[in-house]
Each structure stands twice: as structure tokens, then as C-alpha cells.
Rosetta silent file (secondary structure, phi, psi, omega in degrees, C-alpha in Angstrom):
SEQUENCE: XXXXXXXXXXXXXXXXXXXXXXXXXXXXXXXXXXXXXXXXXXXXXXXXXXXXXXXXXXXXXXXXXXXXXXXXXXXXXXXXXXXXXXXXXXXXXXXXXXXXXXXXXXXXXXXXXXXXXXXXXXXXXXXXXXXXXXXXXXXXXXXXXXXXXXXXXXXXXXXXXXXXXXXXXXXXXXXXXXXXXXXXXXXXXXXXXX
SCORE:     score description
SCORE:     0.000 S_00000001
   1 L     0.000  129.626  171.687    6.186  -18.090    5.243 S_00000001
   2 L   -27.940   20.832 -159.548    5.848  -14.195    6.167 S_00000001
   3 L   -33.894  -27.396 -169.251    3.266  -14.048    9.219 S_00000001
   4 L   -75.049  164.346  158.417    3.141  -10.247    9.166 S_00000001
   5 L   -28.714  -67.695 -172.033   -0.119   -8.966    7.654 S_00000001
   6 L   -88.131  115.488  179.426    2.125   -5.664    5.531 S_00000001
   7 E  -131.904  105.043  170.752    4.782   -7.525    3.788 S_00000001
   8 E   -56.193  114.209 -153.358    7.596   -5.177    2.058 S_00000001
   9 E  -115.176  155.337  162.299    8.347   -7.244   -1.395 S_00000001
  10 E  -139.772   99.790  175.258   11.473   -7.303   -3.653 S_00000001
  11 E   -90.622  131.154 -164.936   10.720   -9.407   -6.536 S_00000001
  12 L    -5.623  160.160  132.858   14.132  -11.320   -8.443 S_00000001
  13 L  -115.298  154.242 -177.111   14.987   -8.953  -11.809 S_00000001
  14 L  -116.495  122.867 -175.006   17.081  -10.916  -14.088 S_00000001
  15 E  -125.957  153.399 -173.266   19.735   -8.582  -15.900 S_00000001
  16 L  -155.065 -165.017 -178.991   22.143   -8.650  -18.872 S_00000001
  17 L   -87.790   13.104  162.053   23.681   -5.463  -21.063 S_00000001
  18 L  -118.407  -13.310  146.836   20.336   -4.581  -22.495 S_00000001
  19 L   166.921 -124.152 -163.314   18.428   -4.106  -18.720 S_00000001
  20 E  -135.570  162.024 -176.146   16.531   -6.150  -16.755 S_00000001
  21 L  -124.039 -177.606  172.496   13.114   -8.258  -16.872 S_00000001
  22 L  -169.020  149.290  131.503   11.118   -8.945  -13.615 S_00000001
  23 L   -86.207  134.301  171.734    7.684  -10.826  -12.508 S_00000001
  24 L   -97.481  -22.322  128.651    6.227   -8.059  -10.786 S_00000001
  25 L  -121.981  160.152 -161.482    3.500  -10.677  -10.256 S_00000001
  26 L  -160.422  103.320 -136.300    3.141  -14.411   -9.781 S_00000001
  27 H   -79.397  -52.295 -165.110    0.052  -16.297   -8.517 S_00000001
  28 H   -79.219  -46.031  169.881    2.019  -19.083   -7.341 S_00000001
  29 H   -49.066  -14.001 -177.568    5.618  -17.351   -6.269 S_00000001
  30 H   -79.385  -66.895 -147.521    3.139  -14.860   -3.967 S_00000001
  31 H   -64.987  -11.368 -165.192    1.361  -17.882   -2.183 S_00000001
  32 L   -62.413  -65.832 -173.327    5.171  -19.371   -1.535 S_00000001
  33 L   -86.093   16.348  165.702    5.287  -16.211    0.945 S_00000001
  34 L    89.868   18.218  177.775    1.946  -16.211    2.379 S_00000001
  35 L   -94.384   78.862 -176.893    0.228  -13.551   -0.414 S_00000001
  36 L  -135.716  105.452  160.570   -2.335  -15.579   -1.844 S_00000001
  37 L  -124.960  172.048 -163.005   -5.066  -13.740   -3.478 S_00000001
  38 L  -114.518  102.241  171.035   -7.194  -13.317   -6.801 S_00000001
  39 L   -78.183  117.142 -152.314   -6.218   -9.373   -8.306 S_00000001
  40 L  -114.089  -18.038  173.187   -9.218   -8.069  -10.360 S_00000001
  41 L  -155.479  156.371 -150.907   -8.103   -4.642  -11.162 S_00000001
  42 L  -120.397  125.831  168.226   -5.115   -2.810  -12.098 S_00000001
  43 E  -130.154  146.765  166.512   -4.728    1.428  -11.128 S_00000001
  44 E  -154.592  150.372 -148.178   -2.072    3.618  -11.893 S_00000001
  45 E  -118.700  133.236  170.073   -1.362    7.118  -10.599 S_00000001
  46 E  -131.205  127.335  168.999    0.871    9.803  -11.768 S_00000001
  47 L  -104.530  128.166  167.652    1.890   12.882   -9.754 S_00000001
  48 L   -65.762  -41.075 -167.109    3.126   15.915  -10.975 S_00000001
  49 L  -116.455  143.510 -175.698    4.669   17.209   -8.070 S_00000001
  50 L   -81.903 -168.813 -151.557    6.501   15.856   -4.781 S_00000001
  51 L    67.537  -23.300 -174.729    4.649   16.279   -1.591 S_00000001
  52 E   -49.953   92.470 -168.980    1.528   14.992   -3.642 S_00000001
  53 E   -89.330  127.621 -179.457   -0.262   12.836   -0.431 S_00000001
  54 E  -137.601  121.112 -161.339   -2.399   10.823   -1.523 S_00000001
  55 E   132.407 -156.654  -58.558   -4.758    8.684    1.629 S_00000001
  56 E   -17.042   83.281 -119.501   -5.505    7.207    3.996 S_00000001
  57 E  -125.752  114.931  159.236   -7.551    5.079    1.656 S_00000001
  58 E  -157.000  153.684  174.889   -9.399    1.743    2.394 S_00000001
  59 E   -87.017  136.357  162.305  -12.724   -0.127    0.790 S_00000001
  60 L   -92.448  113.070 -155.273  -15.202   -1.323    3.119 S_00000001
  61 L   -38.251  122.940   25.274  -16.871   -4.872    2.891 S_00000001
  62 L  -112.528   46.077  170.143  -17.681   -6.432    1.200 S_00000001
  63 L  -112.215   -2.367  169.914  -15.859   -4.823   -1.745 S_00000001
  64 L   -16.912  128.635  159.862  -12.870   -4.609    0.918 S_00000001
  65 L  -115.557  150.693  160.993   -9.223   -4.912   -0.900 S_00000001
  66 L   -76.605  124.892  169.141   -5.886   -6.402   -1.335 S_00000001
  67 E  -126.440  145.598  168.889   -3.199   -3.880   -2.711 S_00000001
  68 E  -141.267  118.327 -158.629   -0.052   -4.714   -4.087 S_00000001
  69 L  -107.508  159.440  157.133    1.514   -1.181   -4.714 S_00000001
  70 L  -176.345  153.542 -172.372    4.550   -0.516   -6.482 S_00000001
  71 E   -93.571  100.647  177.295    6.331    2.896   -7.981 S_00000001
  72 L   -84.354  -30.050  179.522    7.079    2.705  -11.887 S_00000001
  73 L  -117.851  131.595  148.513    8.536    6.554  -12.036 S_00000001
  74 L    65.656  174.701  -81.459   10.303    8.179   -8.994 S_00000001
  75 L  -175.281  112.300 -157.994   10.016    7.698   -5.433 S_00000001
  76 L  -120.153  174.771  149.437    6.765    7.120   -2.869 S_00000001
  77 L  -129.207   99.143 -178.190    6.752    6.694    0.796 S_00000001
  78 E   -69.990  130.327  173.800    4.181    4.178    1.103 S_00000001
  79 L  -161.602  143.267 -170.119    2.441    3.243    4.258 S_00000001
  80 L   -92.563  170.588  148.863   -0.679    0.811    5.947 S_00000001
  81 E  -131.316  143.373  178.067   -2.499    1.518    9.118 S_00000001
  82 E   -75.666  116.488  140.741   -4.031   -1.401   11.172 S_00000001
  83 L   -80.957   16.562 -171.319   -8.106   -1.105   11.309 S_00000001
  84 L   -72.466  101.864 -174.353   -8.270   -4.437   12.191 S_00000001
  85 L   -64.668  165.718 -168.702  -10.890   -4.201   15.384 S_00000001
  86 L    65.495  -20.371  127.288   -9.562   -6.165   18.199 S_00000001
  87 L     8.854  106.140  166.667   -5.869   -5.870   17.046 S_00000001
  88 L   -58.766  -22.876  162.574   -3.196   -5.356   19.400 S_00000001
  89 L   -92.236   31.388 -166.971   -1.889   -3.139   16.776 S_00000001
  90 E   -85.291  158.161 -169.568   -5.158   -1.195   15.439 S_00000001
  91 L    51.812   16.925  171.979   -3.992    2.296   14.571 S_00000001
  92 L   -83.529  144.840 -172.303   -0.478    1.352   14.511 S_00000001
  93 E  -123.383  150.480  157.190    1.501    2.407   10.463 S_00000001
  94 L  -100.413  151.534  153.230    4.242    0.584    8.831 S_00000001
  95 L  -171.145  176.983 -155.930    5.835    2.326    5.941 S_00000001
  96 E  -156.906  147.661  173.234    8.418    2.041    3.247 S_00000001
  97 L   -96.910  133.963 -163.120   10.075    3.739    0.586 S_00000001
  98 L  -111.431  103.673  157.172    8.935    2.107   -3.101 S_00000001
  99 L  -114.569 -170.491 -163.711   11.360    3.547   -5.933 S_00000001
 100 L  -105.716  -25.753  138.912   11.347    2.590   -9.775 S_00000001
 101 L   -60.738    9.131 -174.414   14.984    1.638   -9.195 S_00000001
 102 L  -117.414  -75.907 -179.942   14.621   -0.829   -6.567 S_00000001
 103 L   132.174  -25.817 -157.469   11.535   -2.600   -7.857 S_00000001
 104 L   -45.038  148.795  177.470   10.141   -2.771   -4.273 S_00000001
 105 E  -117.488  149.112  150.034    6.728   -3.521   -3.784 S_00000001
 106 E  -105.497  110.795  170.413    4.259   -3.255   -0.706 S_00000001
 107 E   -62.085  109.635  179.127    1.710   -5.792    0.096 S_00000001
 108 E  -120.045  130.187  162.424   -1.208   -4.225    2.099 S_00000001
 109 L  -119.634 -176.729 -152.300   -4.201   -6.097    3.032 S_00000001
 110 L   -67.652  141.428 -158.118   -7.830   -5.883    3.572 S_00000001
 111 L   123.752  -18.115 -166.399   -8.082   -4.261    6.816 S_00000001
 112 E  -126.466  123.720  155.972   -5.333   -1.770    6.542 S_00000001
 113 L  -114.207  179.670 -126.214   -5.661    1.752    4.563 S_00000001
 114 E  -104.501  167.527  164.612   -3.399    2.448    2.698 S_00000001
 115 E  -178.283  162.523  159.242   -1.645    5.963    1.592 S_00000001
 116 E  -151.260  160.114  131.690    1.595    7.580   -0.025 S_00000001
 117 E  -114.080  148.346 -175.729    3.327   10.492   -0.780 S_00000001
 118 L   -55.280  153.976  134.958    5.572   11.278   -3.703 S_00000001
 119 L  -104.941   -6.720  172.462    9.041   12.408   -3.399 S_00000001
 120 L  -118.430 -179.078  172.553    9.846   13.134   -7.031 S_00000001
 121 L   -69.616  174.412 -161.410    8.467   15.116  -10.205 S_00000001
 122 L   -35.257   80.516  170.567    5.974   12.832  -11.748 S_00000001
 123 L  -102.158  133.753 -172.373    6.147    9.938  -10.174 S_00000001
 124 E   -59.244  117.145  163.694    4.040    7.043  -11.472 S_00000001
 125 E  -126.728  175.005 -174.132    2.654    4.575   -9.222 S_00000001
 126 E  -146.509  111.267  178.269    0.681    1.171   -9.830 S_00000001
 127 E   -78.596  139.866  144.558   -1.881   -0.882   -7.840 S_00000001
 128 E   -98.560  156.099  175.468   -3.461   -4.424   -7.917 S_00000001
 129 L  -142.324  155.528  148.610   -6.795   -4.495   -5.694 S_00000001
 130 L   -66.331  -13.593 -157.605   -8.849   -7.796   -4.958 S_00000001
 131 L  -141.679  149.609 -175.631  -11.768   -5.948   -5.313 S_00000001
 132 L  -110.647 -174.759 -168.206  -12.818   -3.376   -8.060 S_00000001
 133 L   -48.971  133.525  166.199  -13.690    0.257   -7.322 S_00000001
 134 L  -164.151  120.099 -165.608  -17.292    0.524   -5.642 S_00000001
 135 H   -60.613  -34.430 -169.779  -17.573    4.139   -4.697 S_00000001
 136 H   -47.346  -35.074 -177.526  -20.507    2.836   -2.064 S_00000001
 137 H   -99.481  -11.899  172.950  -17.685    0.982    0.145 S_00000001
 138 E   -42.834  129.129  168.856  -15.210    4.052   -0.457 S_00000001
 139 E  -178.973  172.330 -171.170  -14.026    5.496    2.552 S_00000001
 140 E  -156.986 -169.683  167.180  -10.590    6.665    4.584 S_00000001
 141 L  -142.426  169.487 -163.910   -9.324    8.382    7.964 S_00000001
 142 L   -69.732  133.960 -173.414   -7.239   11.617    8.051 S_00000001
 143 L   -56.381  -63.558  162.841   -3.442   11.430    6.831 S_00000001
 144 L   -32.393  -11.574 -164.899   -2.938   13.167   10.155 S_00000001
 145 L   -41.127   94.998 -128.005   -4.081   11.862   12.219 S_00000001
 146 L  -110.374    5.469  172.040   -2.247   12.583   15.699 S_00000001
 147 L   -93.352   99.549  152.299   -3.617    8.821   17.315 S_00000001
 148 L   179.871 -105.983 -175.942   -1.833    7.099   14.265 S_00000001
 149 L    95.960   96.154 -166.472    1.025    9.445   13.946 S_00000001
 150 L  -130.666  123.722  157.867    2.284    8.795   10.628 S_00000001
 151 L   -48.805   36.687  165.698    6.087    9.775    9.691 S_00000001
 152 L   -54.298  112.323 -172.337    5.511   11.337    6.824 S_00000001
 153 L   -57.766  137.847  176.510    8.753   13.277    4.577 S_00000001
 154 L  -146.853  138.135 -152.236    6.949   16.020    3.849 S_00000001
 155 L   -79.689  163.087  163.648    8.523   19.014    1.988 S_00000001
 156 L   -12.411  -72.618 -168.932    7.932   22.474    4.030 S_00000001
 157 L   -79.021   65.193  128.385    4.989   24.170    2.759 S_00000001
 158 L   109.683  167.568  152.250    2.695   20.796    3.331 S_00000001
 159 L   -63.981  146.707  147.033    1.236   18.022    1.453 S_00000001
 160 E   -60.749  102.876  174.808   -0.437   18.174   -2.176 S_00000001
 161 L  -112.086   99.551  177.896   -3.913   17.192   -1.130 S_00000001
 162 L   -32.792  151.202 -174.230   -7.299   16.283   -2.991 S_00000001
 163 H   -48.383  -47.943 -166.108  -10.664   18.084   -1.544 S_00000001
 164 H  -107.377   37.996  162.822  -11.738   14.960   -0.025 S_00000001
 165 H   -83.783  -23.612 -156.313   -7.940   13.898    1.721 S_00000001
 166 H   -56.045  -43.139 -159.514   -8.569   17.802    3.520 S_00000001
 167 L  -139.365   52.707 -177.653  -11.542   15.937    5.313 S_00000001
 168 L   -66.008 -176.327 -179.711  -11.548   12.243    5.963 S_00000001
 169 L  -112.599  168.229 -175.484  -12.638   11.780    9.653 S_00000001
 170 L   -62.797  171.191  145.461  -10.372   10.870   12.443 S_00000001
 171 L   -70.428  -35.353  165.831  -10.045    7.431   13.903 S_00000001
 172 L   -61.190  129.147  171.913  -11.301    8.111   17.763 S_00000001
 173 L   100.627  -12.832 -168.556  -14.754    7.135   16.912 S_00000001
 174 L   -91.410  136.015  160.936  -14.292    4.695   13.671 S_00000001
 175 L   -97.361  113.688 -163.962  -16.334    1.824   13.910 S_00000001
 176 L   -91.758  140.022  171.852  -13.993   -0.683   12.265 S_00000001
 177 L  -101.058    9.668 -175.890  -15.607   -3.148    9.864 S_00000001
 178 L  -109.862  145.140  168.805  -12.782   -5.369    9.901 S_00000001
 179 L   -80.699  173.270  166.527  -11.909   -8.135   12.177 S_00000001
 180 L   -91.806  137.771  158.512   -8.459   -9.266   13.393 S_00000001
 181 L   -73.132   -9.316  176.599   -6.914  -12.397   12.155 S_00000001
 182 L   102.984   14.727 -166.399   -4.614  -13.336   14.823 S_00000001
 183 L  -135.278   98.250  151.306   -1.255  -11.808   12.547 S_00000001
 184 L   -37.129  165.332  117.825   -0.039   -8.386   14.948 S_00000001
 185 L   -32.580  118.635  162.655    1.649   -5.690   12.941 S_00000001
 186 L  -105.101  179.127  155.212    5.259   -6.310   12.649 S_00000001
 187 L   -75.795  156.473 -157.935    8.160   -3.869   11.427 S_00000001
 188 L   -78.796  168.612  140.025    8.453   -4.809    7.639 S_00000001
 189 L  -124.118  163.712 -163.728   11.351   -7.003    6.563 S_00000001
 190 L   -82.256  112.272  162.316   12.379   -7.427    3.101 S_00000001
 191 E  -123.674  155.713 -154.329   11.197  -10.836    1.461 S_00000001
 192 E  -104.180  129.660  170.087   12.409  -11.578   -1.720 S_00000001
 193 E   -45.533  103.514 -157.152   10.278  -13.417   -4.116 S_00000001
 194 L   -77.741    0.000    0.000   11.395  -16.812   -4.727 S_00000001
């Protein structure tokens, strides 16, 4: 079973000469690898343009969520940050590249927000949450952030941003509402869905 927290997913595809099938999810085949949650609502995203940033994104408690991201069109760079207070690893980011040819998925959970940017023309992405939308617990920190120092590919002129990515607040100063569990940040490895 997986101990890290962020767990970078490839689930089986089965193929023949007319394409391929997949579970993209599987209540029991998750918990096999330490995923085991109840997903209550389904989002999907489409960007016109690459550069198109879209986070640092997380729900606050108790509407707090589980994401299980994945890219159906074109190419993300996906990535968590640890809020977890007490965390040897709070404000530390994992991140990953998600394409619609790979399949990959990223598990992030509550505790971590969440963000991507595109690398293609309209690429499509798709969410599971644990929790459903509740604008009241809405809230994020700045894609930029320079303690959290997130690798972002980013094309020349900048990110694509929405009005309110321009002005999440910083992290010096966030009063975290999440505890730690005892599971550091690791770097992701690949586990494949049995």
C-alpha cells in the first residue's frame, strides 16, 4: 500500500484493433492502494489556450476534498501543495504531467491544494471531489508563491489567469485548517492500478 499522501495513478487500459477500454475508477481497486474514499461530484474543465493556470485551489472543512484529476484532451502539469499544519512537508509541491494519451491520473487529498496548467489547445480536464462545491469553504494561496516555489512550464508571456487566481493570498500567514496525518510528502512514484 502507497503511504504517500499525492499518489501519481496509471490505471490498466485493456486494448485490441478497435482502441482501448479503462476503469478510470474503482471503489475497491483504489482502496487496494491506499485511496479509499466516497466521490460525490464529477467537474470537467476545458481550456482554450496553453498557459491557461488554473489554482492553487483547496475547500476548507468541513466541505474539505478528495480530487482525483485526470486530462481527457491534451496535456496538464498538475500539482498539490502540503497545508497540512504540523507537516514536515507543509508548503512543499509535488507535480506531474497528466496527458489524454497516458491515462495518468493524480490523487490529491484533503489538505493539499491543488492547481494545473495546460500545455495544449483545448485541453479538457476531469475531477472527482469528496465533497461538493460550497462556495463558503472556497478558498486558495497564490500560484506563485516564492515560499512554495512551484516549477511551473510556463510559455513566455505568463500564465492565463482568472480575476480571482491574480489575488489569492500568500502562505506566510495562512492559518491552516488541516491537520497532519503522520504520511510526509514523498516524490510521486507511479502505481498502477491493480
Amino acid at each position: 500500500m502507497n503511504q504517500n499522501p499525492v499518489q501519481l495513478i496509471r490505471p490498466r487500459r485493456f486494448g485490441d484493433e478497435r482502441g482501448w477500454f479503462v476503469e478510470s475508477w474503482n471503489r475497491d481497486r483504489f482502496a487496494a492502494i491506499g485511496i479509499r474514499c466516497e466521490f460525490v461530484q464529477d467537474n470537467h474543465s476545458m481550456s482554450a489556450t496553453p498557459g491557461t493556470l488554473r489554482g492553487l485551489h483547496f475547500q476548507r472543512p468541513p466541505h474539505a476534498q478528495d480530487k482525483l484529476v485526470r486530462c481527457l484532451r491534451g496535456r496538464i502539469f498538475d500539482v498539490a501543495v502540503d497545508l497540512r499544519k504540523g507537516s514536515p512537508t507543509y508548503g512543499k509541491w509535488v507535480g506531474a504531467t497528466l496527458t489524454a494519451e497516458g491515462g495518468e491520473q493524480l490523487f490529491v487529498p484533503a489538505g493539499f491544494a491543488h492547481g494545473f496548467v495546460t500545455l495544449e489547445p483545448g485541453t479538457e480536464v476531469a475531477y472527482k471531489t469528496s465533497a461538493v462545491y460550497a462556495p463558503e469553504c472556497d478558498a486558495g494561496i497564490r500560484w506563485d508563491d516564492p515560499d512554495i516555489g512551484v516549477g511551473w512550464p510556463l510559455p513566455a508571456e505568463g500564465p492565463i489567469l482568472s480575476g480571482k487566481d491574480r489575488t489569492q493570498p500568500a502562505l506566510a500567514g495562512f492559518d491552516s485548517p488541516f491537520g497532519y496525518d503522520g504520511r510526509p510528502l514523498q516524490p510521486l512514484g507511479e502505481a498502477l492500478v491493480p
